[in-house]
Coordinates of C-alpha atoms in Angstrom, one line a residue:
X7 CA 36.6 -41.1 1.7
X8 CA 37.3 -38.3 -0.4
X9 CA 34.1 -38.7 -2.6
X10 CA 32.1 -39.0 0.3
X11 CA 33.0 -36.0 1.6
X12 CA 32.6 -34.2 -1.5
X13 CA 29.1 -35.7 -1.8
X14 CA 27.9 -34.8 1.7
X15 CA 29.4 -31.5 1.5
X16 CA 27.4 -31.1 -1.8
X17 CA 24.3 -32.1 -0.2
X18 CA 24.9 -29.8 2.7
X19 CA 25.4 -26.9 0.5
X20 CA 22.1 -27.7 -1.6
X21 CA 20.4 -28.0 1.9
X22 CA 21.4 -24.8 3.1
X23 CA 21.0 -22.7 0.1
X24 CA 17.3 -23.8 0.2
X25 CA 16.5 -22.9 3.5
X26 CA 13.9 -20.1 4.9
X27 CA 15.0 -19.2 8.4
X28 CA 12.0 -18.2 10.6
X29 CA 13.2 -14.6 10.9
X30 CA 12.6 -13.8 7.5
X31 CA 8.9 -14.7 7.4
X32 CA 8.0 -13.2 10.7
X33 CA 6.1 -10.0 10.9
X34 CA 7.0 -6.8 12.9
X35 CA 10.2 -8.6 15.2
X36 CA 11.3 -6.9 18.8
X37 CA 14.4 -8.8 18.6
X38 CA 15.2 -12.2 20.4
X39 CA 16.3 -10.3 23.7
X40 CA 12.8 -8.8 24.7
X41 CA 10.3 -11.6 24.4
X42 CA 8.3 -10.2 27.0
X43 CA 4.6 -7.8 26.4
X44 CA 5.7 -4.6 26.0
X45 CA 4.1 -1.2 25.4
X46 CA 5.5 0.0 22.0
X47 CA 5.3 3.8 21.2
X48 CA 4.0 4.7 17.9
X49 CA 5.0 7.7 16.2
X50 CA 2.5 8.6 13.8
X51 CA 4.6 10.3 11.2
X52 CA 1.8 10.0 8.5
X53 CA 1.8 13.7 6.7
X54 CA -1.8 14.7 5.3
X55 CA -2.6 13.8 1.8
X56 CA -2.0 16.4 -0.8
X57 CA -4.1 15.8 -4.2
X58 CA -2.6 15.1 -7.0
X59 CA -3.5 15.5 -11.0
X60 CA -5.8 12.9 -11.9
X61 CA -7.4 12.5 -8.3
X62 CA -11.3 11.9 -7.9
X63 CA -12.8 14.0 -4.7
X64 CA -16.2 13.5 -3.7
X65 CA -17.3 16.7 -2.5
X66 CA -20.6 17.3 -0.4
X67 CA -22.0 20.7 0.9
X68 CA -24.8 20.5 3.6
X69 CA -26.8 23.7 4.7
X70 CA -30.0 24.6 6.6
X71 CA -32.0 24.7 3.6
X72 CA -30.4 21.3 1.6
X73 CA -32.3 22.3 -2.0
X74 CA -30.3 25.5 -2.1
X75 CA -27.0 23.1 -2.3
X76 CA -28.3 20.4 -4.4
X77 CA -26.6 21.3 -7.4
X78 CA -23.5 20.9 -5.8
X79 CA -24.1 17.5 -4.5
X80 CA -24.3 14.9 -7.9
X81 CA -25.3 12.2 -5.6
X82 CA -29.3 11.4 -5.2
X83 CA -31.2 11.5 -2.1
X84 CA -31.8 7.7 -2.3
X85 CA -27.9 7.3 -2.6
X86 CA -26.7 10.7 -0.5
X87 CA -23.7 9.1 1.4
X88 CA -22.0 7.4 -1.9
X89 CA -18.3 8.1 -2.0
X90 CA -17.2 4.7 -3.6
X91 CA -15.0 4.8 -7.1
X92 CA -17.8 3.9 -9.3
X93 CA -20.2 7.0 -8.1
X94 CA -16.9 9.1 -7.9
X95 CA -16.0 8.2 -11.5
X96 CA -19.1 9.5 -13.0
X97 CA -20.3 12.1 -10.6
X98 CA -16.8 13.1 -8.5
X99 CA -14.6 16.1 -9.3
X100 CA -11.4 15.0 -11.3
X101 CA -8.1 17.2 -10.8
X102 CA -7.4 18.1 -14.3
X103 CA -3.6 18.6 -15.5
X104 CA -3.8 22.3 -14.6
X105 CA -4.4 21.1 -11.2
X106 CA -8.1 22.2 -10.9
X107 CA -11.6 21.1 -10.3
X108 CA -14.6 22.5 -11.7
X109 CA -17.8 23.3 -9.5
X110 CA -20.7 24.6 -10.6
X111 CA -21.3 28.3 -10.1
X112 CA -17.8 28.5 -8.7
X113 CA -15.9 27.5 -11.9
X114 CA -12.3 26.1 -11.7
X115 CA -10.5 26.1 -8.4
X116 CA -7.1 25.0 -8.0
X117 CA -6.4 22.1 -5.8
X118 CA -3.3 20.8 -6.5
X119 CA -1.2 20.2 -3.3
X120 CA -3.7 21.2 -1.0
X121 CA -5.0 18.8 1.6
X122 CA -8.6 17.8 2.0
X123 CA -9.4 20.0 4.7
X124 CA -7.5 23.1 3.2
X125 CA -10.0 22.3 0.2
X126 CA -12.9 22.0 2.4
X127 CA -12.1 25.6 3.6
X128 CA -11.1 27.1 0.0
X129 CA -14.8 25.6 -1.1
X130 CA -16.9 26.8 1.4
X131 CA -15.0 30.2 1.2
X132 CA -15.5 30.7 -2.4
X133 CA -19.4 29.4 -1.9
X134 CA -19.7 32.3 1.2
X135 CA -18.0 34.6 -1.3
X136 CA -20.2 34.0 -4.5
X137 CA -23.4 32.5 -3.7
X138 CA -24.4 32.3 0.1
X139 CA -24.5 34.4 3.4
X140 CA -23.2 33.0 7.0
X141 CA -26.6 32.5 7.5
X142 CA -26.9 29.3 5.7
X143 CA -24.2 27.4 7.8
X144 CA -22.9 25.8 5.0
X145 CA -20.9 22.8 5.9
X146 CA -18.3 21.1 3.3
X147 CA -17.1 17.8 3.2
X148 CA -14.1 16.8 0.7
X149 CA -13.4 12.8 0.9
X150 CA -11.2 10.5 -1.1
X151 CA -13.6 7.6 -2.5
X152 CA -11.2 5.2 -0.9
X153 CA -7.4 4.3 -1.0
X154 CA -6.4 2.5 -4.3
X155 CA -3.3 0.8 -4.2
X156 CA -1.8 -2.2 -6.2
X157 CA 0.4 -4.9 -5.2
X158 CA 3.0 -6.7 -7.3
X159 CA 5.1 -9.8 -6.6
X160 CA 5.0 -12.6 -4.1
X161 CA 1.8 -11.5 -2.4
X162 CA -1.6 -14.1 -1.6
X163 CA -3.0 -12.0 -4.3
X164 CA -1.9 -9.3 -7.2
X165 CA -3.5 -6.6 -8.7
X166 CA -5.5 -3.5 -7.5
X167 CA -6.9 -3.2 -4.0
X168 CA -9.1 -0.6 -2.5
X169 CA -9.7 0.4 1.3
X170 CA -12.7 2.7 2.0
X171 CA -11.4 4.5 5.1
X172 CA -9.4 7.5 5.6
X173 CA -6.1 5.9 7.1
X174 CA -4.6 2.4 6.1
X175 CA -1.4 0.8 7.3
X176 CA 1.0 -1.4 5.8
X177 CA 0.4 -4.4 7.4
X178 CA -3.4 -3.9 6.6
X179 CA -2.8 -3.5 3.3
X180 CA -0.4 -6.5 3.1
X181 CA -2.6 -8.5 5.1
X182 CA -5.8 -7.4 2.5
X183 CA -3.3 -8.9 -0.4
X184 CA -3.4 -11.9 1.2
X185 CA -0.1 -11.6 2.9
X186 CA 3.7 -12.7 1.5
X187 CA 4.2 -15.4 -0.1
X188 CA 6.8 -17.7 1.8
X189 CA 9.1 -17.2 -1.4
X190 CA 8.4 -13.1 -1.0
X191 CA 11.2 -11.0 0.6
X192 CA 9.7 -9.3 3.9
X193 CA 12.9 -7.5 4.7
X194 CA 12.5 -5.3 1.7
X195 CA 8.7 -4.3 0.8
X196 CA 9.1 -1.9 -1.7
X197 CA 7.0 1.1 -2.1
X198 CA 6.7 3.1 -5.3
X199 CA 5.1 6.5 -4.6
X200 CA 3.7 9.3 -6.5
X201 CA 4.8 12.8 -5.6
X202 CA 4.0 16.1 -7.4
X203 CA 7.5 16.1 -8.8
X204 CA 7.5 12.5 -10.1
X205 CA 7.8 9.0 -8.6
X206 CA 10.0 7.9 -5.5
X207 CA 10.9 4.4 -4.4
X208 CA 10.9 3.8 -0.7
X209 CA 12.1 0.6 1.2
X210 CA 10.5 -0.9 4.3
X211 CA 11.7 -3.9 6.7
X212 CA 8.2 -5.7 7.6
X213 CA 10.2 -8.0 9.6
X214 CA 11.1 -5.6 12.0
X215 CA 9.0 -3.7 14.8
X216 CA 10.5 -0.2 13.7
X217 CA 8.6 -0.5 10.4
X218 CA 5.5 0.6 12.5
X219 CA 7.9 4.2 12.8
X220 CA 8.5 4.3 9.1
X221 CA 7.2 7.4 7.5
X222 CA 5.8 5.3 4.8
X223 CA 4.0 3.1 7.3
X224 CA 0.8 4.4 5.9
X225 CA -0.1 4.0 2.3
X226 CA -1.2 6.8 0.2
X227 CA -3.7 6.7 -3.1
X228 CA -2.1 5.1 -5.8
X229 CA 1.0 3.7 -4.1
X230 CA 2.4 0.3 -5.7
X231 CA 3.5 -2.3 -3.1
X232 CA 6.0 -4.8 -4.6
X233 CA 7.3 -8.0 -2.9
X234 CA 10.3 -9.3 -4.5
X235 CA 11.2 -13.0 -4.3
X236 CA 14.0 -14.2 -2.2
X237 CA 16.9 -16.0 -3.7
X238 CA 15.2 -19.3 -3.0
X239 CA 12.6 -18.8 -5.6
X240 CA 14.9 -18.2 -7.6
X241 CA 17.3 -21.3 -7.1
X242 CA 13.7 -23.2 -7.9
X243 CA 13.5 -24.1 -4.3
X244 CA 11.3 -22.5 -1.7
X245 CA 7.7 -23.0 -1.0
X246 CA 8.1 -26.7 -2.7
X247 CA 11.8 -27.0 -1.0
X248 CA 11.1 -30.5 0.7
X249 CA 10.1 -32.0 -2.2
X250 CA 13.0 -30.4 -4.4
X251 CA 15.5 -31.4 -1.8
X252 CA 14.1 -35.2 -1.8
X253 CA 14.7 -35.3 -5.4
X254 CA 17.8 -33.8 -5.5
X255 CA 19.2 -36.4 -2.4
X256 CA 17.9 -39.1 -4.6
X257 CA 19.7 -37.8 -7.5
X258 CA 23.1 -37.1 -5.7
X259 CA 22.8 -40.4 -3.9
X260 CA 22.1 -42.5 -7.5
X261 CA 25.2 -40.9 -9.0
X262 CA 27.4 -41.2 -6.0
X263 CA 26.8 -45.0 -6.0
X264 CA 27.1 -45.0 -9.9
X265 CA 30.4 -43.2 -9.3
X266 CA 31.9 -45.3 -6.7
X267 CA 31.0 -48.5 -8.4
X268 CA 32.7 -47.7 -11.7
X269 CA 35.7 -46.2 -10.5

């Protein structure tokens, strides 16, 4: 009797350790107490992105006479709206180690730590002070050539990802990477983010509805998203848990029969 109890206890332990609960793999849960439709207040906590060293900027200048500002627009008329990473690599304005960009006729302008809107205002002011009059009706736009980020760990796809949009949420970024694998720890999405003073690590629970009000819910350029594995994967279980458990049951049953027969 004691032997059978020991075998049964061991089997239950193996089964329990291999289970991945529904709550571990469900996005943005509201809680069991409220399963009805509800309006969730979204607090937009995303701060404007501030330019950092090595950023690439796409800058365009428009005026009543477009020929007068053609020198400031590196793209051709045939591809006048090009703002992709590829075009920015060759024609964009890179922020150097001193936090400056170099613009024709204006020289170097310090942009480190400024928002895109602040850079637009600064470039327009410099152009009006040095090259144009108010009558030129200048219009300056500054954009990032896409939001590039990297995914590592338990995602459907790993590596560099890019969005050609001004704002991207964590849910969109994760979905673009194929979502979490079954063995990915959704309760602890790790975000490695670059700041002027260095890199910082943030954590977001993607199984909680509170994630949408996290100050890190909107990703920033050069973010690294890391999905660490659940303990089940470390144990060799998880996505192939059923076949693993079946094999273990067979092994345990075989050893139990042999143990009981020869003792």
